[in-house]
Every structure is written in structure tokens, then in C-alpha cells.
Amino acid sequence: MFVIDSVTMDKAHTDEFQSMQFCKAEGARLNNHVIGSSLTASGLSECIQLCVSDINCQSLNYQKSNHTCELNDVALEFDEGLSSDFTHLTRRIPC
């Protein structure tokens, strides 16, 4: 079972800030949609920033134990890829 929550991240876009909403699912991971290769991020907020800065990023997987950040080109529908060691965040859809 995973928990769905929401996270808001501010993004600098030109000279203004824009707020982006992410739906957070603890214990979930989207498989087979990683853009490029896995990245290393110091924390979840850095992983979110990496996603926000990539126009192709629709969601992300973050593995806290080894700081792995995976950017995905699709959004999770919250019914696949459960993994207790990951946190999945998706944007552009309501939680």
C-alpha cells in the first residue's frame, strides 16, 4: 500500500515564479519510462528540481537509500510498480 500526498514546487521561469503541483506516492515506482539514465540527487527536492528543469519530465522516481533520481516521460496512474524503497511524484494531473 502506498500513500498519496501532494508537493508544491516553485520554478523560476524567466523573471517570474510559477508554482507546479506534484502528486506524491510513497512506496511507488514507475518502471520502464526513464528518460536517459538514472541521476544522483542529494534529496527529493533536488530530484524535483531536475524534473522541473526538463521539459520531457512528466514524473519522477526517487530512491532515498542511494539518492537515485529517475525522470520519467509519462505519469504514473498509481496502480503499477509498487516498491517500498521508492517515492514517486507526478505532475500535470490532479492528485
mmCIF file with all atom_site columns, N, CA, C and O in Angstrom, residues 28-73:
data_model
loop_
_atom_site.group_PDB
_atom_site.id
_atom_site.type_symbol
_atom_site.label_atom_id
_atom_site.label_alt_id
_atom_site.label_comp_id
_atom_site.label_asym_id
_atom_site.label_entity_id
_atom_site.label_seq_id
_atom_site.pdbx_PDB_ins_code
_atom_site.Cartn_x
_atom_site.Cartn_y
_atom_site.Cartn_z
_atom_site.occupancy
_atom_site.B_iso_or_equiv
_atom_site.pdbx_formal_charge
_atom_site.auth_seq_id
_atom_site.auth_comp_id
_atom_site.auth_asym_id
_atom_site.auth_atom_id
_atom_site.pdbx_PDB_model_num
ATOM 1   N N  . ALA A 1 28 ? 5.894  3.789  -4.261  1.00 0.00 ? 28 ALA A N  1
ATOM 2   C CA . ALA A 1 28 ? 5.513  3.517  -5.648  1.00 0.00 ? 28 ALA A CA 1
ATOM 3   C C  . ALA A 1 28 ? 6.655  3.891  -6.577  1.00 0.00 ? 28 ALA A C  1
ATOM 4   O O  . ALA A 1 28 ? 7.451  4.779  -6.281  1.00 0.00 ? 28 ALA A O  1
ATOM 5   N N  . ARG A 1 29 ? 6.714  3.197  -7.703  1.00 0.00 ? 29 ARG A N  1
ATOM 6   C CA . ARG A 1 29 ? 7.746  3.465  -8.698  1.00 0.00 ? 29 ARG A CA 1
ATOM 7   C C  . ARG A 1 29 ? 7.178  3.158  -10.074 1.00 0.00 ? 29 ARG A C  1
ATOM 8   O O  . ARG A 1 29 ? 6.527  2.138  -10.271 1.00 0.00 ? 29 ARG A O  1
ATOM 9   N N  . LEU A 1 30 ? 7.419  4.052  -11.035 1.00 0.00 ? 30 LEU A N  1
ATOM 10  C CA . LEU A 1 30 ? 7.036  3.804  -12.410 1.00 0.00 ? 30 LEU A CA 1
ATOM 11  C C  . LEU A 1 30 ? 8.215  3.141  -13.110 1.00 0.00 ? 30 LEU A C  1
ATOM 12  O O  . LEU A 1 30 ? 9.335  3.658  -13.086 1.00 0.00 ? 30 LEU A O  1
ATOM 13  N N  . ASN A 1 31 ? 7.997  1.996  -13.714 1.00 0.00 ? 31 ASN A N  1
ATOM 14  C CA . ASN A 1 31 ? 9.055  1.245  -14.387 1.00 0.00 ? 31 ASN A CA 1
ATOM 15  C C  . ASN A 1 31 ? 9.022  1.452  -15.902 1.00 0.00 ? 31 ASN A C  1
ATOM 16  O O  . ASN A 1 31 ? 7.970  1.691  -16.477 1.00 0.00 ? 31 ASN A O  1
ATOM 17  N N  . ASN A 1 32 ? 10.194 1.359  -16.516 1.00 0.00 ? 32 ASN A N  1
ATOM 18  C CA . ASN A 1 32 ? 10.351 1.331  -17.982 1.00 0.00 ? 32 ASN A CA 1
ATOM 19  C C  . ASN A 1 32 ? 10.011 2.627  -18.704 1.00 0.00 ? 32 ASN A C  1
ATOM 20  O O  . ASN A 1 32 ? 9.664  2.597  -19.880 1.00 0.00 ? 32 ASN A O  1
ATOM 21  N N  . HIS A 1 33 ? 10.098 3.760  -18.034 1.00 0.00 ? 33 HIS A N  1
ATOM 22  C CA . HIS A 1 33 ? 9.837  5.039  -18.692 1.00 0.00 ? 33 HIS A CA 1
ATOM 23  C C  . HIS A 1 33 ? 10.891 6.089  -18.346 1.00 0.00 ? 33 HIS A C  1
ATOM 24  O O  . HIS A 1 33 ? 10.630 7.286  -18.481 1.00 0.00 ? 33 HIS A O  1
ATOM 25  N N  . VAL A 1 34 ? 12.066 5.672  -17.915 1.00 0.00 ? 34 VAL A N  1
ATOM 26  C CA . VAL A 1 34 ? 13.112 6.610  -17.504 1.00 0.00 ? 34 VAL A CA 1
ATOM 27  C C  . VAL A 1 34 ? 13.687 7.318  -18.724 1.00 0.00 ? 34 VAL A C  1
ATOM 28  O O  . VAL A 1 34 ? 14.007 6.691  -19.729 1.00 0.00 ? 34 VAL A O  1
ATOM 29  N N  . ILE A 1 35 ? 13.803 8.639  -18.608 1.00 0.00 ? 35 ILE A N  1
ATOM 30  C CA . ILE A 1 35 ? 14.429 9.463  -19.642 1.00 0.00 ? 35 ILE A CA 1
ATOM 31  C C  . ILE A 1 35 ? 15.935 9.376  -19.438 1.00 0.00 ? 35 ILE A C  1
ATOM 32  O O  . ILE A 1 35 ? 16.435 9.762  -18.384 1.00 0.00 ? 35 ILE A O  1
ATOM 33  N N  . GLY A 1 36 ? 16.666 8.889  -20.412 1.00 0.00 ? 36 GLY A N  1
ATOM 34  C CA . GLY A 1 36 ? 18.124 8.791  -20.277 1.00 0.00 ? 36 GLY A CA 1
ATOM 35  C C  . GLY A 1 36 ? 18.511 7.808  -19.190 1.00 0.00 ? 36 GLY A C  1
ATOM 36  O O  . GLY A 1 36 ? 17.957 6.721  -19.080 1.00 0.00 ? 36 GLY A O  1
ATOM 37  N N  . SER A 1 37 ? 19.464 8.207  -18.349 1.00 0.00 ? 37 SER A N  1
ATOM 38  C CA . SER A 1 37 ? 19.947 7.321  -17.286 1.00 0.00 ? 37 SER A CA 1
ATOM 39  C C  . SER A 1 37 ? 19.570 7.880  -15.922 1.00 0.00 ? 37 SER A C  1
ATOM 40  O O  . SER A 1 37 ? 19.174 9.033  -15.794 1.00 0.00 ? 37 SER A O  1
ATOM 41  N N  . SER A 1 38 ? 19.697 7.053  -14.915 1.00 0.00 ? 38 SER A N  1
ATOM 42  C CA . SER A 1 38 ? 19.421 7.480  -13.543 1.00 0.00 ? 38 SER A CA 1
ATOM 43  C C  . SER A 1 38 ? 20.419 8.548  -13.122 1.00 0.00 ? 38 SER A C  1
ATOM 44  O O  . SER A 1 38 ? 21.576 8.521  -13.517 1.00 0.00 ? 38 SER A O  1
ATOM 45  N N  . LEU A 1 39 ? 19.968 9.484  -12.317 1.00 0.00 ? 39 LEU A N  1
ATOM 46  C CA . LEU A 1 39 ? 20.800 10.574 -11.818 1.00 0.00 ? 39 LEU A CA 1
ATOM 47  C C  . LEU A 1 39 ? 20.981 10.416 -10.318 1.00 0.00 ? 39 LEU A C  1
ATOM 48  O O  . LEU A 1 39 ? 20.270 9.662  -9.667  1.00 0.00 ? 39 LEU A O  1
ATOM 49  N N  . THR A 1 40 ? 21.928 11.154 -9.762  1.00 0.00 ? 40 THR A N  1
ATOM 50  C CA . THR A 1 40 ? 22.107 11.198 -8.315  1.00 0.00 ? 40 THR A CA 1
ATOM 51  C C  . THR A 1 40 ? 21.653 12.570 -7.829  1.00 0.00 ? 40 THR A C  1
ATOM 52  O O  . THR A 1 40 ? 22.040 13.591 -8.393  1.00 0.00 ? 40 THR A O  1
ATOM 53  N N  . ALA A 1 41 ? 20.803 12.585 -6.805  1.00 0.00 ? 41 ALA A N  1
ATOM 54  C CA . ALA A 1 41 ? 20.315 13.836 -6.230  1.00 0.00 ? 41 ALA A CA 1
ATOM 55  C C  . ALA A 1 41 ? 20.521 13.794 -4.729  1.00 0.00 ? 41 ALA A C  1
ATOM 56  O O  . ALA A 1 41 ? 20.390 12.743 -4.105  1.00 0.00 ? 41 ALA A O  1
ATOM 57  N N  . SER A 1 42 ? 20.839 14.926 -4.133  1.00 0.00 ? 42 SER A N  1
ATOM 58  C CA . SER A 1 42 ? 21.105 14.971 -2.691  1.00 0.00 ? 42 SER A CA 1
ATOM 59  C C  . SER A 1 42 ? 19.850 14.737 -1.858  1.00 0.00 ? 42 SER A C  1
ATOM 60  O O  . SER A 1 42 ? 19.928 14.375 -0.698  1.00 0.00 ? 42 SER A O  1
ATOM 61  N N  . GLY A 1 43 ? 18.696 14.937 -2.467  1.00 0.00 ? 43 GLY A N  1
ATOM 62  C CA . GLY A 1 43 ? 17.436 14.727 -1.766  1.00 0.00 ? 43 GLY A CA 1
ATOM 63  C C  . GLY A 1 43 ? 16.270 14.810 -2.733  1.00 0.00 ? 43 GLY A C  1
ATOM 64  O O  . GLY A 1 43 ? 16.439 15.080 -3.928  1.00 0.00 ? 43 GLY A O  1
ATOM 65  N N  . LEU A 1 44 ? 15.088 14.591 -2.224  1.00 0.00 ? 44 LEU A N  1
ATOM 66  C CA . LEU A 1 44 ? 13.891 14.611 -3.054  1.00 0.00 ? 44 LEU A CA 1
ATOM 67  C C  . LEU A 1 44 ? 13.687 15.966 -3.718  1.00 0.00 ? 44 LEU A C  1
ATOM 68  O O  . LEU A 1 44 ? 13.327 16.050 -4.891  1.00 0.00 ? 44 LEU A O  1
ATOM 69  N N  . SER A 1 45 ? 13.947 17.056 -2.988  1.00 0.00 ? 45 SER A N  1
ATOM 70  C CA . SER A 1 45 ? 13.738 18.388 -3.573  1.00 0.00 ? 45 SER A CA 1
ATOM 71  C C  . SER A 1 45 ? 14.665 18.639 -4.762  1.00 0.00 ? 45 SER A C  1
ATOM 72  O O  . SER A 1 45 ? 14.257 19.258 -5.744  1.00 0.00 ? 45 SER A O  1
ATOM 73  N N  . GLU A 1 46 ? 15.893 18.146 -4.719  1.00 0.00 ? 46 GLU A N  1
ATOM 74  C CA . GLU A 1 46 ? 16.797 18.298 -5.862  1.00 0.00 ? 46 GLU A CA 1
ATOM 75  C C  . GLU A 1 46 ? 16.303 17.472 -7.049  1.00 0.00 ? 46 GLU A C  1
ATOM 76  O O  . GLU A 1 46 ? 16.369 17.905 -8.197  1.00 0.00 ? 46 GLU A O  1
ATOM 77  N N  . CYS A 1 47 ? 15.783 16.288 -6.778  1.00 0.00 ? 47 CYS A N  1
ATOM 78  C CA . CYS A 1 47 ? 15.232 15.440 -7.835  1.00 0.00 ? 47 CYS A CA 1
ATOM 79  C C  . CYS A 1 47 ? 14.034 16.131 -8.495  1.00 0.00 ? 47 CYS A C  1
ATOM 80  O O  . CYS A 1 47 ? 13.891 16.117 -9.719  1.00 0.00 ? 47 CYS A O  1
ATOM 81  N N  . ILE A 1 48 ? 13.194 16.777 -7.685  1.00 0.00 ? 48 ILE A N  1
ATOM 82  C CA . ILE A 1 48 ? 12.059 17.523 -8.223  1.00 0.00 ? 48 ILE A CA 1
ATOM 83  C C  . ILE A 1 48 ? 12.555 18.652 -9.118  1.00 0.00 ? 48 ILE A C  1
ATOM 84  O O  . ILE A 1 48 ? 12.024 18.879 -10.202 1.00 0.00 ? 48 ILE A O  1
ATOM 85  N N  . GLN A 1 49 ? 13.585 19.357 -8.673  1.00 0.00 ? 49 GLN A N  1
ATOM 86  C CA . GLN A 1 49 ? 14.147 20.454 -9.483  1.00 0.00 ? 49 GLN A CA 1
ATOM 87  C C  . GLN A 1 49 ? 14.668 19.942 -10.831 1.00 0.00 ? 49 GLN A C  1
ATOM 88  O O  . GLN A 1 49 ? 14.519 20.603 -11.852 1.00 0.00 ? 49 GLN A O  1
ATOM 89  N N  . LEU A 1 50 ? 15.287 18.752 -10.825 1.00 0.00 ? 50 LEU A N  1
ATOM 90  C CA . LEU A 1 50 ? 15.772 18.166 -12.077 1.00 0.00 ? 50 LEU A CA 1
ATOM 91  C C  . LEU A 1 50 ? 14.604 17.887 -13.021 1.00 0.00 ? 50 LEU A C  1
ATOM 92  O O  . LEU A 1 50 ? 14.696 18.125 -14.226 1.00 0.00 ? 50 LEU A O  1
ATOM 93  N N  . CYS A 1 51 ? 13.499 17.408 -12.482 1.00 0.00 ? 51 CYS A N  1
ATOM 94  C CA . CYS A 1 51 ? 12.310 17.154 -13.287 1.00 0.00 ? 51 CYS A CA 1
ATOM 95  C C  . CYS A 1 51 ? 11.723 18.457 -13.829 1.00 0.00 ? 51 CYS A C  1
ATOM 96  O O  . CYS A 1 51 ? 11.398 18.556 -15.009 1.00 0.00 ? 51 CYS A O  1
ATOM 97  N N  . VAL A 1 52 ? 11.603 19.441 -12.967 1.00 0.00 ? 52 VAL A N  1
ATOM 98  C CA . VAL A 1 52 ? 11.040 20.729 -13.373 1.00 0.00 ? 52 VAL A CA 1
ATOM 99  C C  . VAL A 1 52 ? 11.862 21.359 -14.498 1.00 0.00 ? 52 VAL A C  1
ATOM 100 O O  . VAL A 1 52 ? 11.315 21.983 -15.408 1.00 0.00 ? 52 VAL A O  1
ATOM 101 N N  . SER A 1 53 ? 13.162 21.156 -14.478 1.00 0.00 ? 53 SER A N  1
ATOM 102 C CA . SER A 1 53 ? 14.019 21.779 -15.490 1.00 0.00 ? 53 SER A CA 1
ATOM 103 C C  . SER A 1 53 ? 14.078 20.990 -16.802 1.00 0.00 ? 53 SER A C  1
ATOM 104 O O  . SER A 1 53 ? 14.659 21.459 -17.774 1.00 0.00 ? 53 SER A O  1
ATOM 105 N N  . ASP A 1 54 ? 13.464 19.823 -16.867 1.00 0.00 ? 54 ASP A N  1
ATOM 106 C CA . ASP A 1 54 ? 13.450 19.003 -18.088 1.00 0.00 ? 54 ASP A CA 1
ATOM 107 C C  . ASP A 1 54 ? 12.042 19.007 -18.677 1.00 0.00 ? 54 ASP A C  1
ATOM 108 O O  . ASP A 1 54 ? 11.104 18.474 -18.079 1.00 0.00 ? 54 ASP A O  1
ATOM 109 N N  . ILE A 1 55 ? 11.881 19.589 -19.834 1.00 0.00 ? 55 ILE A N  1
ATOM 110 C CA . ILE A 1 55 ? 10.566 19.727 -20.459 1.00 0.00 ? 55 ILE A CA 1
ATOM 111 C C  . ILE A 1 55 ? 9.889  18.387 -20.722 1.00 0.00 ? 55 ILE A C  1
ATOM 112 O O  . ILE A 1 55 ? 8.664  18.293 -20.770 1.00 0.00 ? 55 ILE A O  1
ATOM 113 N N  . ASN A 1 56 ? 10.658 17.315 -20.875 1.00 0.00 ? 56 ASN A N  1
ATOM 114 C CA . ASN A 1 56 ? 10.098 15.992 -21.154 1.00 0.00 ? 56 ASN A CA 1
ATOM 115 C C  . ASN A 1 56 ? 9.683  15.234 -19.898 1.00 0.00 ? 56 ASN A C  1
ATOM 116 O O  . ASN A 1 56 ? 9.047  14.187 -19.987 1.00 0.00 ? 56 ASN A O  1
ATOM 117 N N  . CYS A 1 57 ? 10.042 15.743 -18.729 1.00 0.00 ? 57 CYS A N  1
ATOM 118 C CA . CYS A 1 57 ? 9.765  15.041 -17.480 1.00 0.00 ? 57 CYS A CA 1
ATOM 119 C C  . CYS A 1 57 ? 8.309  15.219 -17.054 1.00 0.00 ? 57 CYS A C  1
ATOM 120 O O  . CYS A 1 57 ? 7.857  16.333 -16.819 1.00 0.00 ? 57 CYS A O  1
ATOM 121 N N  . GLN A 1 58 ? 7.593  14.096 -16.959 1.00 0.00 ? 58 GLN A N  1
ATOM 122 C CA . GLN A 1 58 ? 6.205  14.096 -16.515 1.00 0.00 ? 58 GLN A CA 1
ATOM 123 C C  . GLN A 1 58 ? 6.058  13.580 -15.087 1.00 0.00 ? 58 GLN A C  1
ATOM 124 O O  . GLN A 1 58 ? 5.053  13.829 -14.429 1.00 0.00 ? 58 GLN A O  1
ATOM 125 N N  . SER A 1 59 ? 7.057  12.813 -14.639 1.00 0.00 ? 59 SER A N  1
ATOM 126 C CA . SER A 1 59 ? 7.030  12.262 -13.285 1.00 0.00 ? 59 SER A CA 1
ATOM 127 C C  . SER A 1 59 ? 8.444  11.846 -12.914 1.00 0.00 ? 59 SER A C  1
ATOM 128 O O  . SER A 1 59 ? 9.360  11.884 -13.735 1.00 0.00 ? 59 SER A O  1
ATOM 129 N N  . LEU A 1 60 ? 8.631  11.439 -11.663 1.00 0.00 ? 60 LEU A N  1
ATOM 130 C CA . LEU A 1 60 ? 9.955  11.014 -11.225 1.00 0.00 ? 60 LEU A CA 1
ATOM 131 C C  . LEU A 1 60 ? 9.841  9.923  -10.179 1.00 0.00 ? 60 LEU A C  1
ATOM 132 O O  . LEU A 1 60 ? 8.827  9.791  -9.504  1.00 0.00 ? 60 LEU A O  1
ATOM 133 N N  . ASN A 1 61 ? 10.906 9.128  -10.078 1.00 0.00 ? 61 ASN A N  1
ATOM 134 C CA . ASN A 1 61 ? 11.073 8.142  -9.013  1.00 0.00 ? 61 ASN A CA 1
ATOM 135 C C  . ASN A 1 61 ? 12.287 8.576  -8.211  1.00 0.00 ? 61 ASN A C  1
ATOM 136 O O  . ASN A 1 61 ? 13.315 8.926  -8.793  1.00 0.00 ? 61 ASN A O  1
ATOM 137 N N  . TYR A 1 62 ? 12.185 8.556  -6.899  1.00 0.00 ? 62 TYR A N  1
ATOM 138 C CA . TYR A 1 62 ? 13.333 8.881  -6.054  1.00 0.00 ? 62 TYR A CA 1
ATOM 139 C C  . TYR A 1 62 ? 13.543 7.756  -5.050  1.00 0.00 ? 62 TYR A C  1
ATOM 140 O O  . TYR A 1 62 ? 12.624 7.379  -4.332  1.00 0.00 ? 62 TYR A O  1
ATOM 141 N N  . GLN A 1 63 ? 14.761 7.216  -5.034  1.00 0.00 ? 63 GLN A N  1
ATOM 142 C CA . GLN A 1 63 ? 15.128 6.162  -4.089  1.00 0.00 ? 63 GLN A CA 1
ATOM 143 C C  . GLN A 1 63 ? 16.000 6.787  -3.009  1.00 0.00 ? 63 GLN A C  1
ATOM 144 O O  . GLN A 1 63 ? 17.147 7.151  -3.254  1.00 0.00 ? 63 GLN A O  1
ATOM 145 N N  . LYS A 1 64 ? 15.434 6.911  -1.816  1.00 0.00 ? 64 LYS A N  1
ATOM 146 C CA . LYS A 1 64 ? 16.098 7.596  -0.719  1.00 0.00 ? 64 LYS A CA 1
ATOM 147 C C  . LYS A 1 64 ? 17.393 6.901  -0.278  1.00 0.00 ? 64 LYS A C  1
ATOM 148 O O  . LYS A 1 64 ? 18.374 7.559  0.036   1.00 0.00 ? 64 LYS A O  1
ATOM 149 N N  . SER A 1 65 ? 17.415 5.567  -0.258  1.00 0.00 ? 65 SER A N  1
ATOM 150 C CA . SER A 1 65 ? 18.564 4.832  0.286   1.00 0.00 ? 65 SER A CA 1
ATOM 151 C C  . SER A 1 65 ? 19.863 5.093  -0.473  1.00 0.00 ? 65 SER A C  1
ATOM 152 O O  . SER A 1 65 ? 20.932 5.081  0.125   1.00 0.00 ? 65 SER A O  1
ATOM 153 N N  . ASN A 1 66 ? 19.790 5.336  -1.776  1.00 0.00 ? 66 ASN A N  1
ATOM 154 C CA . ASN A 1 66 ? 21.027 5.605  -2.526  1.00 0.00 ? 66 ASN A CA 1
ATOM 155 C C  . ASN A 1 66 ? 20.954 6.892  -3.353  1.00 0.00 ? 66 ASN A C  1
ATOM 156 O O  . ASN A 1 66 ? 21.768 7.115  -4.227  1.00 0.00 ? 66 ASN A O  1
ATOM 157 N N  . HIS A 1 67 ? 19.954 7.731  -3.077  1.00 0.00 ? 67 HIS A N  1
ATOM 158 C CA . HIS A 1 67 ? 19.800 9.042  -3.719  1.00 0.00 ? 67 HIS A CA 1
ATOM 159 C C  . HIS A 1 67 ? 19.651 8.948  -5.234  1.00 0.00 ? 67 HIS A C  1
ATOM 160 O O  . HIS A 1 67 ? 20.088 9.835  -5.968  1.00 0.00 ? 67 HIS A O  1
ATOM 161 N N  . THR A 1 68 ? 19.015 7.891  -5.722  1.00 0.00 ? 68 THR A N  1
ATOM 162 C CA . THR A 1 68 ? 18.790 7.726  -7.158  1.00 0.00 ? 68 THR A CA 1
ATOM 163 C C  . THR A 1 68 ? 17.566 8.523  -7.581  1.00 0.00 ? 68 THR A C  1
ATOM 164 O O  . THR A 1 68 ? 16.504 8.430  -6.970  1.00 0.00 ? 68 THR A O  1
ATOM 165 N N  . CYS A 1 69 ? 17.717 9.302  -8.642  1.00 0.00 ? 69 CYS A N  1
ATOM 166 C CA . CYS A 1 69 ? 16.637 10.109 -9.202  1.00 0.00 ? 69 CYS A CA 1
ATOM 167 C C  . CYS A 1 69 ? 16.401 9.644  -10.637 1.00 0.00 ? 69 CYS A C  1
ATOM 168 O O  . CYS A 1 69 ? 17.312 9.684  -11.458 1.00 0.00 ? 69 CYS A O  1
ATOM 169 N N  . GLU A 1 70 ? 15.188 9.197  -10.916 1.00 0.00 ? 70 GLU A N  1
ATOM 170 C CA . GLU A 1 70 ? 14.834 8.751  -12.262 1.00 0.00 ? 70 GLU A CA 1
ATOM 171 C C  . GLU A 1 70 ? 13.726 9.652  -12.792 1.00 0.00 ? 70 GLU A C  1
ATOM 172 O O  . GLU A 1 70 ? 12.665 9.753  -12.193 1.00 0.00 ? 70 GLU A O  1
ATOM 173 N N  . LEU A 1 71 ? 13.985 10.324 -13.908 1.00 0.00 ? 71 LEU A N  1
ATOM 174 C CA . LEU A 1 71 ? 12.989 11.172 -14.547 1.00 0.00 ? 71 LEU A CA 1
ATOM 175 C C  . LEU A 1 71 ? 12.235 10.328 -15.567 1.00 0.00 ? 71 LEU A C  1
ATOM 176 O O  . LEU A 1 71 ? 12.845 9.575  -16.326 1.00 0.00 ? 71 LEU A O  1
ATOM 177 N N  . ASN A 1 72 ? 10.913 10.448 -15.589 1.00 0.00 ? 72 ASN A N  1
ATOM 178 C CA . ASN A 1 72 ? 10.072 9.646  -16.472 1.00 0.00 ? 72 ASN A CA 1
ATOM 179 C C  . ASN A 1 72 ? 9.351  10.516 -17.499 1.00 0.00 ? 72 ASN A C  1
ATOM 180 O O  . ASN A 1 72 ? 8.994  11.655 -17.211 1.00 0.00 ? 72 ASN A O  1
ATOM 181 N N  . ASP A 1 73 ? 9.096  9.930  -18.673 1.00 0.00 ? 73 ASP A N  1
ATOM 182 C CA . ASP A 1 73 ? 8.407  10.656 -19.730 1.00 0.00 ? 73 ASP A CA 1
ATOM 183 C C  . ASP A 1 73 ? 6.889  10.453 -19.721 1.00 0.00 ? 73 ASP A C  1
ATOM 184 O O  . ASP A 1 73 ? 6.192  10.946 -20.589 1.00 0.00 ? 73 ASP A O  1
#
